Every structure is written in structure tokens, then in C-alpha cells.
Amino acid sequence: MALELTQEDLALLDGRRGPAAGFAMRLLTRFAESVEAKRLVEIESAHVDGCLYLGRASLDFVEKCVALGGRVRVATTLNVGSLDLLHPETFRGSDELRDNGRRLMEAHAELGCARTFTCAPYQTRYRPRFGAQIAWGESNAIVFANSVIGARTERYGDFIDLSCALTGRAPEFGLHIADNRRARTLVEIESTPQEWRDNTLVAVAVGHLLGRLGGGVAAIVGLAAETNEDDLKALGAAAASSGAVALFHAVGLTPEAPTVEAAFHGERPERVVRLEARDLRDAARSLSTLPDGAPLDAVALGTPHFSLAEFARLRTLISGEPARVKIWINTGRATLEILRAQGLDAELADFGVKFVVDTCTYVTPILDARAIMTSSGKCAYYAPGNIGAAVAFGSLADCVASARAGVVTRL
Amino acid sequence: MKALTLCPGEAEGAPLLLDEPLSFWGGLDVRTGLIIDRWHPQRGDSVAGRIVMMASGRGSSSGSAALAEALRLGVGPAAILLLRRDGIVIVGALVATELYGLACPVALLAPEDWGEVAAAGRVKLSAIGGGAELTLLSPALSPEG
């Protein structure tokens, strides 16, 4: 099962394209052999999830690439880092974490990566096209790129995402190959809770359950026709938190699933799972550790990073007196820039919104909060373990009402 | 005993058979080498200096950096034996070798040899080139000593 390399692959490997590409190619070919890839594919873009400081080894790796004169060979975006470089005063962690975290972000930029620092690169001008071969890190970005856009990536992480960027190559395996993108499990939503007036709640609940199903690629039928891209983003993020989901199909909504037959490539489902209103209600409830009526320290939105459409939706919900607790919203710096250019940030700030860019409040010490509310299934899943906060999960409208009341409120 | 080299190097130590795969990210305290995954059967055991045997890898793609960091801090495994190839484990070990010259050889073992290696008191692994050689240095002590 030898890995077949092209002339250009060999030129990269033996250092003729520079020592950094050679170093990255050595790792990549070993990794490719370990996943039993037969060859490498050329990629159009990479998304590197290497900016969050988790220890010296990650920084040493990137510094070595910098010292070897490394340059990424494809358009490469960067995931969130440990601090908000535009609002560094919000950081509450140690000096070591701040200094090494900042250096880690800068070192990646020195390799030619774009300073996006967002977990939602698909909301930037670097959004890939349908069918593009890419090498992306960050679980929500991976599942979005595969499912909602129809680009093709496997789940890349530590060191390998950057190695793909430095070589412009990825191993041909898994979801890079058309046949492996076929649905195996059919998930039928038979009913949804009548009291829910928000498609995002359905999306998060279905995503949470999808992750827990395990197994191969699933195709979902029964999501509302109005389910929008942000709902699908929330679904994928929840599924990639509770399970290792890298691709789902939503029949009639995502590009590889215009019909059930298309999603299954004409084959029969290997498994059929039916979800009812009470399953979805239970799933949503299981994401909350705080009871209704509990006092809140903060509301946290934008995991994954808030989109312009989500800001527009939020603006329809705010008016009058400022909220009692702050609403922290994680977003990309490019999104915030557009918001500012349109003059829309001021009214949000007046209501109590605090903007966070380049990072995310569930992975780094920014919030000084023991009790938070969020509309994000991913934040609800990770915040208790990551930042030690108790969480209430609810719709965006519930989150705004709760920020006003200062306690967990359900409309 | 023959094995397949996945990451080159030489090591010697006592085997530590994991009953379940370990995610190095979140499952291992990289400062001490102790298993901290609260659901793992070997929670509290140390991987430091051991020939860690796990059937396959597990969990988050952040595992490679955690393994490299544990090796950098001198509390990583002496070697890792697998039954199934795992990219996360291999990349973590390769990076530690490339960055720090700290070899943590990784080899793929045949299922029929697994039990015998696990029962050995001490194992020497020589993973040079494609083929790796495993030497069982002493049988495990019987419960009576």
C-alpha cells in the first residue's frame, strides 16, 4: 500500500521547494501512510486550527516552520487564538498564556496565513467553492464546509493542517473521495415541539442527537424549508461537539442532497432513526445545567462566530432600556468591520453588547462569569468543562429576554 | 518478534496495556504523564517511560500536540504499540522527534502477539527502517512474586 507520489510531491519532499515544505511533507507523507491514502490531492485552501496556545510544543513547531522560511502554498485562514488582538484588555489569563498566545498568532501570520482568526472562515471572502478539495481544521468549520458548501475535507488537526497548507497537499482518503460522502443513516424528524418558534432550536437539538448517534454519514429529512445557513451552522457545530460528525446531508437544503436518493447515491439506508418532538425537547433540555429563573452573569453568543445575518436578527430583538447583564458576542474581525462601516455597532453596544473578535469566550479567560446563557449548542456543550460556567441554552429571543431580566427567562 | 515501524526509534521499558484507547488531549496531564480522563479504566496510571499499548487512537485531533508536549516535558511514553494505525499518535511522536530529537517509536503489532507482549515484564523495541524488532526481556512476575 505504498503512497504514490508525483514529481512535484517528490520535489516538495526532498527540499527542492524549500526546507519548510520538506519538513511539512515528511510529516504529511507519514500521516498519509497511516491513514492508508494511495496518493495526495492538490488542495485549494487550508484552515489552520493552531493558534490556540495549549503548550510550548505547538509554538516550537510553528517557530521551526518560520525559521525554515516557510510560506503557505494555498490560501490559508486561521482559526481563533487565545486572545482578542483588537481588544487585548479583555484578556484575564496569565502573562505566559497572553505572551505565548500572541506570538503563536503572529508566527502563523508570518507564514503567510491570513489574519482571519475566526472559527467561521466560510463567512469570509475565503469561502471555498462547491466540490473544492481543501484541508480544514476546527470541527464546526469542517462540517460546514463539507455539508453546507459541498467542499471536501477530512478532519485535520494539530500540525497536519499547517503541513497541508505549507505543501498545498492533503492525503486522498475519507471525505475527499466521492463515494465516502454517501449517506448511510436516514434521520427522519417526525414532529417538532409546537412551542418552539425558532428553527435554530430544532437545528441544535437535531445536531446534538446526530452526534450521539455515531456511525457514518447521515441524511436528515423533515427540517423546515426556512432553515437557513446559520441554522445549519448551529446544527453542524452541535453535532461535531457531541460526536465526530464531519458531514451530514439535509435533504432539500444542502447541495449534495437535493433528494433522499441523491444523498444515498441511489442505495438503501443502512439505518433509519426517527426523532419526535419529545426527543428534541429532551436534547435541548440536556444542554442546560442552569434552571429557569436562575440569576445570570452574562449572555454569550457567537459560537461559532456570529454572522451578519445573525446580527441583523439580533437588532430586531433589542430596543429600549439597556440589558441588565452584558451580551458577549464572538465574531470575526471582518464581520465586525462591516458592522462598524454600516454604523450598526453603536446601538448594539448601547444595549449592552460587548464584541469579541479573534477568539471565543468558551475557550479562553474573558468572561468573569459563573452562570451564562447561550443560543449555541456548542457553547452549552463545552463551557461547563472549559471555563467552569453553568449554562442555560435557549433561543436567541430567550437569550435577549434573559439579558434584560438578569435571570434565565423563557418566552 | 516482528512489528511494523510507524515512527522510528529505539526504546526499552515496562509495557502498560490500556484497556481502552486514550485521548492524549483532555485524557493525559501533559505535565505529569498521569491519565486524568475520569472515564478511563487506567485513570491515575502514569504513561511516563512505559511502552504504552493501545489498540487504536481516540478522540480529539488536538491529541498530537498534547503527546508532543508530554514528550517535551519528559513524561511521555517510551514507545507506543498499536493494533490499528492512528494518524494523531504518529504525528505527535514524529513532531517530538523532529523538534526535540526525542524518539518515541511507534509500531504496529500483529494481534496474535499482543497478549504475549502485554504480559512481559520489560520490552525492547528497535524500530529502524520499515521492520521493527521487539524483544521480550523478562516475563511478567507471577502474583506470588
Short mmCIF file of C-alpha atoms in Angstrom, two decimals, chain A residues 32-398:
data_model
loop_
_atom_site.label_atom_id
_atom_site.label_comp_id
_atom_site.label_asym_id
_atom_site.label_seq_id
_atom_site.Cartn_x
_atom_site.Cartn_y
_atom_site.Cartn_z
CA ALA A 32 -0.94 9.82 4.67
CA GLU A 33 0.59 6.34 5.03
CA SER A 34 -1.02 5.95 8.44
CA VAL A 35 -4.48 6.62 7.01
CA GLU A 36 -3.65 4.35 4.07
CA ALA A 37 -4.04 7.04 1.40
CA LYS A 38 -2.86 5.92 -2.04
CA ARG A 39 -1.88 9.42 -3.16
CA LEU A 40 -2.05 13.09 -2.26
CA VAL A 41 -4.53 15.58 -3.70
CA GLU A 42 -3.85 19.22 -4.52
CA ILE A 43 -5.90 21.49 -2.28
CA GLU A 44 -7.36 24.94 -2.95
CA SER A 45 -7.32 26.22 0.61
CA ALA A 46 -6.44 25.36 4.19
CA HIS A 47 -7.88 26.43 7.54
CA VAL A 48 -5.39 26.07 10.37
CA ASP A 49 -6.55 25.49 13.92
CA GLY A 50 -3.16 26.08 15.52
CA CYS A 51 -3.46 29.49 17.14
CA LEU A 52 -4.91 28.50 20.50
CA TYR A 53 -1.97 28.18 22.89
CA LEU A 54 -2.05 24.75 24.55
CA GLY A 55 1.65 24.26 25.27
CA ARG A 56 5.17 25.04 24.15
CA ALA A 57 5.39 22.21 21.60
CA SER A 58 2.78 23.87 19.33
CA LEU A 59 4.69 27.14 19.39
CA ASP A 60 8.05 25.42 18.79
CA PHE A 61 6.56 23.69 15.75
CA VAL A 62 5.39 26.93 14.14
CA GLU A 63 8.62 28.75 15.06
CA LYS A 64 10.57 25.99 13.32
CA CYS A 65 8.48 26.50 10.16
CA VAL A 66 9.16 30.26 10.39
CA ALA A 67 12.90 29.69 10.94
CA LEU A 68 12.99 27.44 7.87
CA GLY A 69 11.50 30.27 5.80
CA GLY A 70 8.11 28.59 5.38
CA ARG A 71 5.30 30.08 3.28
CA VAL A 72 1.88 28.57 2.82
CA ARG A 73 1.29 27.42 -0.77
CA VAL A 74 -2.51 27.88 -0.81
CA ALA A 75 -4.94 30.45 0.60
CA THR A 76 -4.87 29.72 4.33
CA THR A 77 -7.18 31.08 7.01
CA LEU A 78 -6.53 30.98 10.74
CA ASN A 79 -8.83 29.78 13.49
CA VAL A 80 -9.28 31.59 16.80
CA GLY A 81 -6.36 32.33 19.10
CA SER A 82 -6.09 32.72 22.87
CA LEU A 83 -6.74 36.45 22.90
CA ASP A 84 -8.59 39.24 21.14
CA LEU A 85 -5.78 41.21 19.48
CA LEU A 86 -8.09 44.15 18.78
CA HIS A 87 -9.37 44.28 22.39
CA PRO A 88 -6.42 42.81 24.37
CA GLU A 89 -7.60 44.46 27.60
CA THR A 90 -10.43 41.88 27.83
CA PHE A 91 -7.92 39.05 28.48
CA ARG A 92 -7.93 37.78 32.08
CA GLY A 93 -5.43 34.87 31.89
CA SER A 94 -1.75 34.54 32.85
CA ASP A 95 1.08 36.56 31.28
CA GLU A 96 2.56 33.35 29.85
CA LEU A 97 -0.68 32.46 28.10
CA ARG A 98 -1.05 36.00 26.79
CA ASP A 99 2.53 36.35 25.50
CA ASN A 100 2.83 32.86 24.01
CA GLY A 101 -0.70 33.07 22.65
CA ARG A 102 0.04 36.34 20.91
CA ARG A 103 3.34 35.01 19.48
CA LEU A 104 1.59 31.88 18.21
CA MET A 105 -0.90 34.01 16.26
CA GLU A 106 1.84 36.27 14.87
CA ALA A 107 4.06 33.34 13.86
CA HIS A 108 1.24 31.82 11.81
CA ALA A 109 0.73 35.18 10.07
CA GLU A 110 4.48 35.25 9.25
CA LEU A 111 3.98 32.01 7.31
CA GLY A 112 1.56 33.87 5.03
CA CYS A 113 -1.69 32.77 6.67
CA ALA A 114 -4.49 35.35 6.53
CA ARG A 115 -5.16 37.02 9.88
CA THR A 116 -8.78 35.93 9.98
CA PHE A 117 -8.69 34.39 13.49
CA THR A 118 -12.19 33.03 13.06
CA CYS A 119 -13.81 29.64 13.51
CA ALA A 120 -16.19 30.59 10.66
CA PRO A 121 -13.86 31.07 7.67
CA TYR A 122 -16.87 30.25 5.49
CA GLN A 123 -18.23 33.69 6.49
CA THR A 124 -15.21 35.42 4.95
CA ARG A 125 -14.06 36.05 1.39
CA TYR A 126 -12.09 32.78 1.66
CA ARG A 127 -15.26 30.68 1.47
CA PRO A 128 -14.47 27.63 -0.72
CA ARG A 129 -16.48 26.64 -3.77
CA PHE A 130 -18.64 23.54 -4.21
CA GLY A 131 -16.52 20.47 -4.86
CA ALA A 132 -13.20 22.09 -3.90
CA GLN A 133 -10.59 19.86 -2.26
CA ILE A 134 -9.49 21.62 0.93
CA ALA A 135 -7.72 20.79 4.20
CA TRP A 136 -9.54 22.35 7.10
CA GLY A 137 -9.20 22.15 10.84
CA GLU A 138 -11.77 23.13 13.52
CA SER A 139 -14.71 20.78 13.83
CA ASN A 140 -17.53 23.23 13.06
CA ALA A 141 -15.70 24.62 10.02
CA ILE A 142 -15.05 21.11 8.72
CA VAL A 143 -18.67 20.00 8.99
CA PHE A 144 -19.91 23.29 7.47
CA ALA A 145 -17.51 23.13 4.53
CA ASN A 146 -18.42 19.53 3.75
CA SER A 147 -22.15 19.72 4.39
CA VAL A 148 -23.39 23.22 3.62
CA ILE A 149 -20.90 24.15 0.88
CA GLY A 150 -20.09 20.74 -0.57
CA ALA A 151 -16.32 21.29 -0.42
CA ARG A 152 -14.27 18.23 0.52
CA THR A 153 -12.16 17.91 3.62
CA GLU A 154 -11.29 15.32 6.20
CA ARG A 155 -10.88 16.21 9.90
CA TYR A 156 -7.44 17.77 10.22
CA GLY A 157 -5.84 18.92 13.43
CA ASP A 158 -2.57 19.71 15.17
CA PHE A 159 0.46 20.08 12.85
CA ILE A 160 -1.20 18.35 9.89
CA ASP A 161 -3.47 21.24 8.90
CA LEU A 162 -0.41 23.51 8.71
CA SER A 163 1.59 20.80 6.91
CA CYS A 164 -1.16 20.70 4.26
CA ALA A 165 -1.02 24.50 3.94
CA LEU A 166 2.80 24.51 3.57
CA THR A 167 2.71 21.85 0.86
CA GLY A 168 -0.65 22.52 -0.82
CA ARG A 169 -1.42 18.81 -0.47
CA ALA A 170 -3.73 16.54 1.51
CA PRO A 171 -3.95 12.74 1.71
CA GLU A 172 -6.62 11.31 -0.56
CA PHE A 173 -8.82 9.46 1.93
CA GLY A 174 -12.16 9.65 3.71
CA LEU A 175 -14.39 12.55 2.71
CA HIS A 176 -12.00 13.67 -0.05
CA ILE A 177 -13.39 10.71 -2.03
CA ALA A 178 -16.89 11.00 -3.56
CA ASP A 179 -18.10 7.53 -2.59
CA ASN A 180 -17.37 8.08 1.10
CA ARG A 181 -19.73 11.07 1.13
CA ARG A 182 -22.77 8.87 0.60
CA ALA A 183 -25.33 8.86 3.42
CA ARG A 184 -25.69 5.63 5.38
CA THR A 185 -28.21 6.64 8.05
CA LEU A 186 -31.59 8.26 7.40
CA VAL A 187 -32.77 10.59 10.18
CA GLU A 188 -36.46 11.44 9.94
CA ILE A 189 -37.82 14.31 12.01
CA GLU A 190 -41.43 13.29 12.56
CA SER A 191 -42.52 16.19 14.78
CA THR A 192 -41.04 19.25 16.47
CA PRO A 193 -42.11 20.94 19.73
CA GLN A 194 -45.08 23.21 18.96
CA GLU A 195 -43.91 25.80 21.48
CA TRP A 196 -40.67 26.33 19.53
CA ARG A 197 -40.92 29.25 17.11
CA ASP A 198 -37.26 29.17 16.22
CA ASN A 199 -35.64 26.88 13.63
CA THR A 200 -32.30 27.24 15.40
CA LEU A 201 -33.61 25.32 18.41
CA VAL A 202 -34.63 22.44 16.16
CA ALA A 203 -31.26 22.58 14.39
CA VAL A 204 -29.25 22.47 17.63
CA ALA A 205 -31.38 19.67 19.12
CA VAL A 206 -31.11 17.57 15.94
CA GLY A 207 -27.37 18.26 15.74
CA HIS A 208 -26.81 17.23 19.35
CA LEU A 209 -28.69 13.96 18.77
CA LEU A 210 -26.93 13.37 15.44
CA GLY A 211 -23.52 13.50 17.12
CA ARG A 212 -24.62 10.98 19.70
CA LEU A 213 -25.85 8.53 17.05
CA GLY A 214 -22.33 7.73 15.92
CA GLY A 215 -21.77 5.76 12.74
CA GLY A 216 -21.39 7.08 9.22
CA VAL A 217 -22.80 10.00 7.27
CA ALA A 218 -26.47 10.81 7.96
CA ALA A 219 -29.13 12.43 5.77
CA ILE A 220 -31.82 14.38 7.59
CA VAL A 221 -35.37 14.82 6.31
CA GLY A 222 -38.01 16.97 7.94
CA LEU A 223 -36.15 20.22 8.65
CA ALA A 224 -38.29 23.28 7.86
CA ALA A 225 -37.82 24.76 4.39
CA GLU A 226 -36.98 28.10 6.08
CA THR A 227 -33.98 26.54 7.85
CA ASN A 228 -31.20 28.98 6.99
CA GLU A 229 -27.44 28.80 6.72
CA ASP A 230 -26.93 29.91 10.33
CA ASP A 231 -29.27 27.14 11.50
CA LEU A 232 -27.24 24.59 9.54
CA LYS A 233 -24.08 26.08 11.05
CA ALA A 234 -25.57 25.56 14.52
CA LEU A 235 -26.64 22.01 13.65
CA GLY A 236 -23.19 21.05 12.43
CA ALA A 237 -21.43 22.68 15.38
CA ALA A 238 -23.64 20.81 17.86
CA ALA A 239 -23.14 17.51 16.01
CA ALA A 240 -19.37 17.99 15.87
CA SER A 241 -19.33 18.65 19.63
CA SER A 242 -21.34 15.65 20.80
CA GLY A 243 -19.78 13.38 18.15
CA ALA A 244 -17.11 13.28 15.48
CA VAL A 245 -19.51 14.37 12.71
CA ALA A 246 -17.68 15.80 9.68
CA LEU A 247 -20.50 15.63 7.12
CA PHE A 248 -24.30 15.50 7.15
CA HIS A 249 -26.85 15.98 4.43
CA ALA A 250 -30.10 17.91 4.93
CA VAL A 251 -32.42 16.82 2.17
CA GLY A 252 -33.65 19.77 0.10
CA LEU A 253 -31.27 22.13 1.90
CA THR A 254 -27.66 21.06 1.34
CA PRO A 255 -26.03 20.79 -2.10
CA GLU A 256 -25.30 17.06 -2.22
CA ALA A 257 -28.83 16.15 -1.14
CA PRO A 258 -31.47 17.61 -3.46
CA THR A 259 -33.36 14.35 -2.86
CA VAL A 260 -33.08 11.36 -0.50
CA GLU A 261 -31.92 9.22 -3.43
CA ALA A 262 -29.13 11.67 -4.25
CA ALA A 263 -27.95 11.71 -0.62
CA PHE A 264 -27.75 7.90 -0.59
CA HIS A 265 -26.25 7.70 -4.12
CA GLY A 266 -29.24 5.54 -5.01
CA GLU A 267 -28.51 2.93 -2.33
CA ARG A 268 -30.67 1.95 0.62
CA PRO A 269 -30.20 3.44 4.10
CA GLU A 270 -28.37 1.06 6.44
CA ARG A 271 -30.22 2.51 9.41
CA VAL A 272 -33.33 4.66 9.92
CA VAL A 273 -33.68 6.84 13.03
CA ARG A 274 -36.91 8.70 13.81
CA LEU A 275 -36.95 11.77 16.02
CA GLU A 276 -40.06 13.17 17.67
CA ALA A 277 -40.85 16.40 19.49
CA ARG A 278 -40.04 14.93 22.87
CA ASP A 279 -36.59 13.72 21.71
CA LEU A 280 -35.79 17.25 20.57
CA ARG A 281 -37.15 18.78 23.77
CA ASP A 282 -35.06 16.36 25.87
CA ALA A 283 -31.96 17.13 23.82
CA ALA A 284 -32.39 20.89 24.26
CA ARG A 285 -33.03 20.46 27.98
CA SER A 286 -29.93 18.27 28.40
CA LEU A 287 -27.80 21.19 27.18
CA SER A 288 -28.80 23.34 30.16
CA THR A 289 -27.25 22.96 33.59
CA LEU A 290 -28.97 26.09 34.99
CA PRO A 291 -32.66 26.06 35.93
CA ASP A 292 -35.15 28.63 34.64
CA GLY A 293 -35.21 31.71 36.85
CA ALA A 294 -31.54 31.33 37.89
CA PRO A 295 -29.53 34.58 38.07
CA LEU A 296 -27.15 35.16 35.14
CA ASP A 297 -23.73 36.83 34.99
CA ALA A 298 -23.61 37.10 31.21
CA VAL A 299 -25.11 36.05 27.90
CA ALA A 300 -22.61 34.52 25.44
CA LEU A 301 -23.41 34.40 21.73
CA GLY A 302 -21.44 33.57 18.60
CA THR A 303 -20.07 30.03 18.99
CA PRO A 304 -19.38 29.59 16.07
CA HIS A 305 -18.71 33.26 15.25
CA PHE A 306 -21.83 35.40 14.73
CA SER A 307 -22.68 36.19 11.11
CA LEU A 308 -24.01 39.44 9.66
CA ALA A 309 -27.43 37.78 9.29
CA GLU A 310 -27.39 36.87 12.98
CA PHE A 311 -26.55 40.46 13.91
CA ALA A 312 -29.46 41.63 11.72
CA ARG A 313 -31.78 39.22 13.54
CA LEU A 314 -30.49 40.38 16.92
CA ARG A 315 -31.19 44.01 16.00
CA THR A 316 -34.90 43.20 15.59
CA LEU A 317 -34.96 41.95 19.20
CA ILE A 318 -33.34 44.88 21.00
CA SER A 319 -34.88 48.24 21.88
CA GLY A 320 -35.42 50.43 24.89
CA GLU A 321 -33.52 50.13 28.15
CA PRO A 322 -30.07 48.50 28.14
CA ALA A 323 -29.90 44.88 29.26
CA ARG A 324 -29.07 44.10 32.89
CA VAL A 325 -26.28 41.70 32.03
CA LYS A 326 -23.71 42.06 29.26
CA ILE A 327 -24.16 40.18 25.99
CA TRP A 328 -20.76 38.97 24.82
CA ILE A 329 -20.73 38.21 21.11
CA ASN A 330 -17.85 36.38 19.41
CA THR A 331 -17.43 37.27 15.77
CA GLY A 332 -14.82 37.54 13.04
CA ARG A 333 -12.88 40.79 12.73
CA ALA A 334 -14.05 41.07 9.11
CA THR A 335 -17.69 40.84 10.21
CA LEU A 336 -17.19 43.48 12.91
CA GLU A 337 -15.56 45.75 10.37
CA ILE A 338 -18.62 45.58 8.10
CA LEU A 339 -20.90 46.18 11.09
CA ARG A 340 -18.88 49.28 12.01
CA ALA A 341 -18.81 50.55 8.44
CA GLN A 342 -22.61 50.32 8.41
CA GLY A 343 -22.80 52.16 11.73
CA LEU A 344 -24.69 49.27 13.36
CA ASP A 345 -22.32 48.54 16.21
CA ALA A 346 -23.26 51.56 18.33
CA GLU A 347 -26.89 50.64 19.01
CA LEU A 348 -25.82 47.10 19.90
CA ALA A 349 -23.16 48.41 22.27
CA ASP A 350 -25.71 50.77 23.85
CA PHE A 351 -27.95 47.79 24.58
CA GLY A 352 -25.09 46.04 26.37
CA VAL A 353 -23.33 44.07 23.65
CA LYS A 354 -19.57 43.52 24.06
CA PHE A 355 -17.83 42.46 20.86
CA VAL A 356 -15.10 39.81 20.99
CA VAL A 357 -13.01 39.04 17.89
CA ASP A 358 -10.08 36.70 17.17
CA THR A 359 -11.05 34.29 19.94
CA CYS A 360 -14.08 32.80 21.63
CA THR A 361 -15.36 33.23 25.17
CA TYR A 362 -15.72 29.46 25.74
CA VAL A 363 -12.01 28.69 25.18
CA THR A 364 -10.15 31.50 26.90
CA PRO A 365 -10.48 33.54 30.10
CA ILE A 366 -12.50 36.61 29.16
CA LEU A 367 -15.82 36.20 30.92
CA ASP A 368 -15.78 36.52 34.67
CA ALA A 369 -18.95 34.51 34.89
CA ARG A 370 -20.21 31.50 36.78
CA ALA A 371 -23.65 31.46 35.12
CA ILE A 372 -24.21 32.17 31.43
CA MET A 373 -26.93 31.78 28.84
CA THR A 374 -26.31 30.99 25.20
CA SER A 375 -28.16 30.17 21.99
CA SER A 376 -25.24 28.00 20.89
CA GLY A 377 -25.36 24.25 21.37
CA LYS A 378 -21.58 24.08 21.03
CA CYS A 379 -21.00 26.68 23.75
CA ALA A 380 -23.50 24.93 26.02
CA TYR A 381 -21.72 21.63 25.46
CA TYR A 382 -18.19 22.86 26.24
CA ALA A 383 -18.49 25.86 28.57
CA PRO A 384 -19.02 23.91 31.82
CA GLY A 385 -15.80 21.92 31.27
CA ASN A 386 -13.71 24.63 29.61
CA ILE A 387 -14.44 27.75 31.65
CA GLY A 388 -16.30 26.29 34.62
CA ALA A 389 -19.55 28.15 33.95
CA ALA A 390 -23.06 26.78 34.47
CA VAL A 391 -25.09 27.17 31.27
CA ALA A 392 -28.65 27.77 30.15
CA PHE A 393 -29.35 27.00 26.50
CA GLY A 394 -32.20 28.78 24.70
CA SER A 395 -33.30 30.63 21.58
CA LEU A 396 -31.82 33.99 20.62
CA ALA A 397 -35.07 35.68 21.70
CA ASP A 398 -34.88 33.88 25.08
#
